[in-house]
Amino acid sequence: MAFDWFRRKEKNITTSTEDKKDVPKGLWHQTPTGKIIEHEELKANNYVSPEDGFHVRIGSNEFYSILFDDNKYTELDANVESVDMLNFKDTKAYSDRLKEVKAKTKLNDSIRNAVGKVNGTEMVVSCMDFAFIGGSLGSVMGEKIRRAVDYCIANKLPYMIICQSGGARMQEATYSLMQLAKVQSKLAQLSEAGLLYIAYLCDPTFGGITASFAMTADIIMAEPGALIGFAGPRVIRETIGKDLPEGFQTSEFLQEKGFVDFIVKRTDMKQKVSQTVNLLTNA
């Protein structure tokens, strides 16, 4: 005896199989607060959710499209790449890790240099890409910042670094830590040349980046709600044996304590950067 448990009484679905279409990936974005926003609307708002103001993590391509006039810029030093000078291996060989992340991100390393005009003012911007091994500081990042500074000095241009990083790249060991002194010495030369340096801190900015050039800029800006610090809150809590203040390590907390000059929404970023450059360079 056959039982018609799963037979439709009425034929409600009339779309043929060949006419069915999948929803494109990335069409919608959900923020941590649960707000849903259509991707094109998010892009039009500089990747800031209009529902709750959440700043979605983006890379150098998106930042450059926001900053540079008509998205026109020239990339500098694009072919500088990391190498496995220590033959380092953790869960996999560093050389294999580099191959995988380069193929996945289409980037050569965790930072890109570009020169272009921001509201008509020419400047150099170095932007980190968190998607490339957590935006980690390695020998290439140090070298590309050095070259960017040299370009600024040669052409008398202001400089900006957009920071989003988990810190030093452990696969390069001491070579990574050496970049802190290397970058700081170049930024000192930039200062001696009388040229402006702006740091724009995104979520997250941690480790050696925070311990050095992220906090030594002439003007330090940060995105709302960005986590900024040297070590994570758990490590600090266990070290000092005390509970941490509410909002500890957020950009708002650091501004209150004097570590950050301005909290700048990404939707206001271009105007604030050009305004700051024009005011200080004219002065």
Short mmCIF file of C-alpha atoms in Angstrom, two decimals:
data_model
loop_
_atom_site.label_atom_id
_atom_site.label_comp_id
_atom_site.label_asym_id
_atom_site.label_seq_id
_atom_site.Cartn_x
_atom_site.Cartn_y
_atom_site.Cartn_z
CA MET A 1 0.00 0.00 0.00
CA ALA A 2 1.45 3.39 -0.97
CA PHE A 3 1.19 6.42 1.31
CA ASP A 4 1.10 9.88 -0.29
CA TRP A 5 2.68 11.64 2.69
CA PHE A 6 4.85 13.98 0.61
CA ARG A 7 2.63 14.65 -2.38
CA ARG A 8 1.52 18.27 -2.96
CA LYS A 9 -2.22 18.80 -3.03
CA GLU A 10 -1.78 22.01 -5.03
CA LYS A 11 0.95 22.91 -7.49
CA ASN A 12 2.15 26.21 -5.99
CA ILE A 13 5.70 26.28 -7.39
CA THR A 14 5.62 27.04 -11.09
CA THR A 15 9.24 28.07 -11.77
CA SER A 16 11.04 25.49 -13.86
CA THR A 17 14.40 24.20 -12.62
CA GLU A 18 16.37 25.76 -15.46
CA ASP A 19 14.90 29.19 -14.64
CA LYS A 20 15.86 29.12 -10.95
CA LYS A 21 18.74 31.41 -9.98
CA ASP A 22 20.96 31.43 -6.90
CA VAL A 23 21.28 34.61 -4.84
CA PRO A 24 24.71 36.11 -5.65
CA LYS A 25 27.25 35.78 -2.84
CA GLY A 26 28.04 38.99 -1.00
CA LEU A 27 24.71 40.59 -1.89
CA TRP A 28 23.91 41.18 1.78
CA HIS A 29 26.05 41.95 4.80
CA GLN A 30 25.23 41.35 8.46
CA THR A 31 26.87 43.54 11.11
CA PRO A 32 27.78 42.24 14.61
CA THR A 33 24.62 43.89 15.97
CA GLY A 34 22.54 41.80 13.59
CA LYS A 35 21.68 44.57 11.13
CA ILE A 36 21.31 43.46 7.51
CA ILE A 37 22.37 45.76 4.68
CA GLU A 38 22.50 45.34 0.92
CA HIS A 39 26.07 45.32 -0.40
CA GLU A 40 25.66 48.12 -2.94
CA GLU A 41 24.14 50.37 -0.29
CA LEU A 42 27.05 49.52 2.02
CA LYS A 43 29.57 50.34 -0.72
CA ALA A 44 27.86 53.66 -1.47
CA ASN A 45 28.22 54.57 2.22
CA ASN A 46 32.00 53.88 2.26
CA TYR A 47 31.40 50.42 3.77
CA VAL A 48 29.80 51.85 6.91
CA SER A 49 26.44 50.37 7.89
CA PRO A 50 23.83 53.16 7.90
CA GLU A 51 21.78 51.05 10.31
CA ASP A 52 24.24 51.08 13.22
CA GLY A 53 27.42 52.88 12.05
CA PHE A 54 29.48 49.67 12.03
CA HIS A 55 32.68 50.02 9.96
CA VAL A 56 33.08 46.87 7.87
CA ARG A 57 36.71 45.81 7.48
CA ILE A 58 37.98 46.67 4.00
CA GLY A 59 41.29 46.52 2.12
CA SER A 60 43.54 48.92 0.25
CA ASN A 61 41.45 48.83 -2.95
CA GLU A 62 38.40 50.08 -1.10
CA PHE A 63 40.32 52.66 0.94
CA TYR A 64 41.97 54.07 -2.18
CA SER A 65 38.59 54.32 -3.92
CA ILE A 66 37.32 56.32 -0.93
CA LEU A 67 40.34 58.60 -0.61
CA PHE A 68 41.68 59.39 -4.07
CA ASP A 69 39.82 61.72 -6.41
CA ASP A 70 37.89 59.71 -9.05
CA ASN A 71 39.75 56.61 -7.76
CA LYS A 72 42.81 57.72 -9.75
CA TYR A 73 46.20 56.90 -8.27
CA THR A 74 49.56 55.41 -9.16
CA GLU A 75 50.74 52.40 -7.21
CA LEU A 76 54.38 52.54 -6.10
CA ASP A 77 56.73 49.59 -5.57
CA ALA A 78 54.05 47.07 -6.52
CA ASN A 79 56.47 44.23 -7.24
CA VAL A 80 58.20 44.05 -3.84
CA GLU A 81 57.43 40.59 -2.38
CA SER A 82 58.20 38.59 0.77
CA VAL A 83 60.59 35.65 0.69
CA ASP A 84 61.18 32.84 3.16
CA MET A 85 64.72 33.85 4.18
CA LEU A 86 64.65 31.66 7.34
CA ASN A 87 63.06 28.55 5.81
CA PHE A 88 60.49 28.93 8.58
CA LYS A 89 57.87 26.27 9.22
CA ASP A 90 55.05 26.12 11.76
CA THR A 91 51.92 24.18 10.80
CA LYS A 92 53.12 24.65 7.20
CA ALA A 93 56.14 26.11 5.45
CA TYR A 94 56.19 29.91 5.26
CA SER A 95 56.94 29.68 1.54
CA ASP A 96 53.74 27.64 1.04
CA ARG A 97 51.76 30.05 3.21
CA LEU A 98 52.94 32.95 1.06
CA LYS A 99 51.95 31.17 -2.16
CA GLU A 100 48.48 30.45 -0.81
CA VAL A 101 47.75 33.95 0.48
CA LYS A 102 49.07 35.59 -2.70
CA ALA A 103 46.79 33.42 -4.80
CA LYS A 104 43.81 34.07 -2.53
CA THR A 105 44.18 37.85 -2.11
CA LYS A 106 45.91 38.76 -5.41
CA LEU A 107 48.30 40.87 -3.30
CA ASN A 108 52.08 40.68 -3.04
CA ASP A 109 52.21 41.57 0.64
CA SER A 110 50.35 43.18 3.53
CA ILE A 111 50.79 46.82 2.46
CA ARG A 112 50.46 48.86 -0.74
CA ASN A 113 51.84 52.31 -1.58
CA ALA A 114 49.99 54.79 -3.79
CA VAL A 115 50.28 58.44 -4.80
CA GLY A 116 47.31 60.49 -5.89
CA LYS A 117 45.16 63.52 -5.12
CA VAL A 118 42.83 63.79 -2.14
CA ASN A 119 40.40 66.65 -2.78
CA GLY A 120 43.00 68.11 -5.12
CA THR A 121 45.96 67.76 -2.74
CA GLU A 122 48.64 65.31 -3.85
CA MET A 123 49.90 62.90 -1.18
CA VAL A 124 51.29 59.41 -0.64
CA VAL A 125 49.20 56.79 1.18
CA SER A 126 50.39 53.39 2.41
CA CYS A 127 47.48 51.08 3.26
CA MET A 128 47.70 47.73 5.02
CA ASP A 129 45.60 44.75 3.95
CA PHE A 130 44.45 42.64 6.90
CA ALA A 131 43.53 39.82 4.52
CA PHE A 132 47.25 39.21 3.88
CA ILE A 133 48.43 37.27 6.98
CA GLY A 134 46.59 39.64 9.30
CA GLY A 135 48.26 42.75 7.88
CA SER A 136 51.41 41.61 9.67
CA LEU A 137 54.62 43.64 9.73
CA GLY A 138 57.39 41.92 7.81
CA SER A 139 60.50 42.95 5.90
CA VAL A 140 58.45 43.98 2.86
CA MET A 141 56.19 46.30 4.85
CA GLY A 142 59.22 48.00 6.35
CA GLU A 143 60.90 48.34 2.97
CA LYS A 144 57.78 49.67 1.24
CA ILE A 145 57.25 52.28 3.96
CA ARG A 146 60.91 53.28 3.57
CA ARG A 147 60.44 53.74 -0.16
CA ALA A 148 57.20 55.67 0.36
CA VAL A 149 58.95 58.07 2.74
CA ASP A 150 61.82 58.55 0.30
CA TYR A 151 59.27 59.35 -2.43
CA CYS A 152 57.60 61.91 -0.15
CA ILE A 153 60.92 63.58 0.66
CA ALA A 154 61.99 63.67 -2.98
CA ASN A 155 58.66 65.15 -4.09
CA LYS A 156 57.85 67.18 -0.94
CA LEU A 157 54.54 65.39 -0.31
CA PRO A 158 52.59 64.63 2.88
CA TYR A 159 52.37 61.00 3.98
CA MET A 160 49.65 58.83 5.47
CA ILE A 161 49.60 55.23 6.73
CA ILE A 162 46.31 53.36 7.11
CA CYS A 163 46.97 50.78 9.84
CA GLN A 164 45.13 47.49 10.30
CA SER A 165 47.38 44.78 11.63
CA GLY A 166 47.76 42.06 14.22
CA GLY A 167 51.42 43.01 14.73
CA ALA A 168 54.80 41.59 13.72
CA ARG A 169 55.02 38.60 11.37
CA MET A 170 56.35 35.71 13.44
CA GLN A 171 57.54 33.78 10.36
CA GLU A 172 60.21 36.44 9.81
CA ALA A 173 61.31 36.57 13.47
CA THR A 174 64.00 39.22 14.11
CA TYR A 175 63.79 40.49 10.53
CA SER A 176 60.24 41.61 11.37
CA LEU A 177 61.23 43.35 14.61
CA MET A 178 64.07 45.18 12.83
CA GLN A 179 61.45 46.98 10.73
CA LEU A 180 60.31 48.97 13.77
CA ALA A 181 63.62 50.82 14.01
CA LYS A 182 63.92 51.03 10.23
CA VAL A 183 60.52 52.69 9.81
CA GLN A 184 61.00 55.03 12.77
CA SER A 185 64.35 56.25 11.40
CA LYS A 186 62.74 57.02 8.03
CA LEU A 187 59.83 58.84 9.65
CA ALA A 188 62.35 60.92 11.58
CA GLN A 189 63.84 61.95 8.23
CA LEU A 190 60.34 62.84 7.01
CA SER A 191 59.91 65.07 10.05
CA GLU A 192 63.29 66.69 9.53
CA ALA A 193 62.20 67.52 5.98
CA GLY A 194 59.20 69.35 7.45
CA LEU A 195 56.65 66.99 5.90
CA LEU A 196 53.39 65.88 7.52
CA TYR A 197 52.73 62.29 8.64
CA ILE A 198 49.18 61.11 9.43
CA ALA A 199 48.27 57.72 10.90
CA TYR A 200 44.73 56.38 10.47
CA LEU A 201 44.07 53.45 12.81
CA CYS A 202 41.50 50.80 11.91
CA ASP A 203 40.22 47.68 13.62
CA PRO A 204 42.46 46.04 14.68
CA THR A 205 45.77 47.85 15.21
CA PHE A 206 47.92 45.75 17.54
CA GLY A 207 51.41 44.62 18.49
CA GLY A 208 54.54 46.20 17.09
CA ILE A 209 52.53 48.52 14.83
CA THR A 210 50.99 50.20 17.87
CA ALA A 211 54.31 50.11 19.71
CA SER A 212 55.96 52.15 16.97
CA PHE A 213 54.85 54.14 13.93
CA ALA A 214 51.07 53.99 14.53
CA MET A 215 51.56 56.15 17.61
CA THR A 216 54.32 58.51 16.44
CA ALA A 217 52.44 60.40 13.73
CA ASP A 218 51.95 64.16 13.73
CA ILE A 219 48.21 63.53 13.66
CA ILE A 220 46.64 60.26 14.83
CA MET A 221 43.13 59.49 13.58
CA ALA A 222 41.10 56.37 14.33
CA GLU A 223 37.88 54.78 13.14
CA PRO A 224 35.00 54.60 15.63
CA GLY A 225 35.09 51.47 17.78
CA ALA A 226 38.47 50.28 16.48
CA LEU A 227 40.47 48.02 18.81
CA ILE A 228 43.95 49.45 19.33
CA GLY A 229 46.65 48.15 21.66
CA PHE A 230 49.93 46.32 22.12
CA ALA A 231 48.74 43.09 23.76
CA GLY A 232 45.23 41.67 23.93
CA PRO A 233 42.96 42.37 26.91
CA ARG A 234 43.20 38.80 28.22
CA VAL A 235 47.02 38.94 28.38
CA ILE A 236 46.94 42.35 30.08
CA ARG A 237 44.30 41.24 32.58
CA GLU A 238 46.31 38.15 33.54
CA THR A 239 49.52 40.21 33.79
CA ILE A 240 48.20 42.94 36.09
CA GLY A 241 45.69 40.75 37.91
CA LYS A 242 42.87 43.28 37.63
CA ASP A 243 39.71 43.76 35.62
CA LEU A 244 40.06 46.25 32.79
CA PRO A 245 37.93 49.40 32.37
CA GLU A 246 34.85 49.20 30.15
CA GLY A 247 35.68 49.95 26.53
CA PHE A 248 39.39 49.36 27.18
CA GLN A 249 41.49 49.53 23.98
CA THR A 250 38.74 51.11 21.86
CA SER A 251 39.62 54.21 19.86
CA GLU A 252 37.20 56.25 22.02
CA PHE A 253 38.96 55.14 25.21
CA LEU A 254 42.36 56.00 23.75
CA GLN A 255 41.17 59.41 22.62
CA GLU A 256 40.00 60.10 26.17
CA LYS A 257 43.47 59.17 27.45
CA GLY A 258 45.24 61.33 24.85
CA PHE A 259 46.65 58.64 22.55
CA VAL A 260 44.35 59.48 19.62
CA ASP A 261 43.72 62.98 18.28
CA PHE A 262 40.50 62.46 16.32
CA ILE A 263 37.83 59.82 15.90
CA VAL A 264 37.04 60.02 12.18
CA LYS A 265 34.17 58.15 10.57
CA ARG A 266 35.08 56.61 7.25
CA THR A 267 32.34 58.65 5.59
CA ASP A 268 34.18 61.80 6.76
CA MET A 269 37.68 60.44 6.17
CA LYS A 270 38.51 62.10 2.85
CA GLN A 271 37.34 65.54 3.93
CA LYS A 272 39.09 65.36 7.31
CA VAL A 273 42.39 64.17 5.82
CA SER A 274 42.48 66.85 3.10
CA GLN A 275 41.43 69.52 5.59
CA THR A 276 44.19 68.48 8.02
CA VAL A 277 46.85 68.41 5.29
CA ASN A 278 45.85 71.81 3.94
CA LEU A 279 45.72 73.45 7.37
CA LEU A 280 49.05 72.10 8.60
CA THR A 281 51.04 72.40 5.37
CA ASN A 282 49.86 75.96 4.83
CA ALA A 283 50.75 76.79 8.44
#
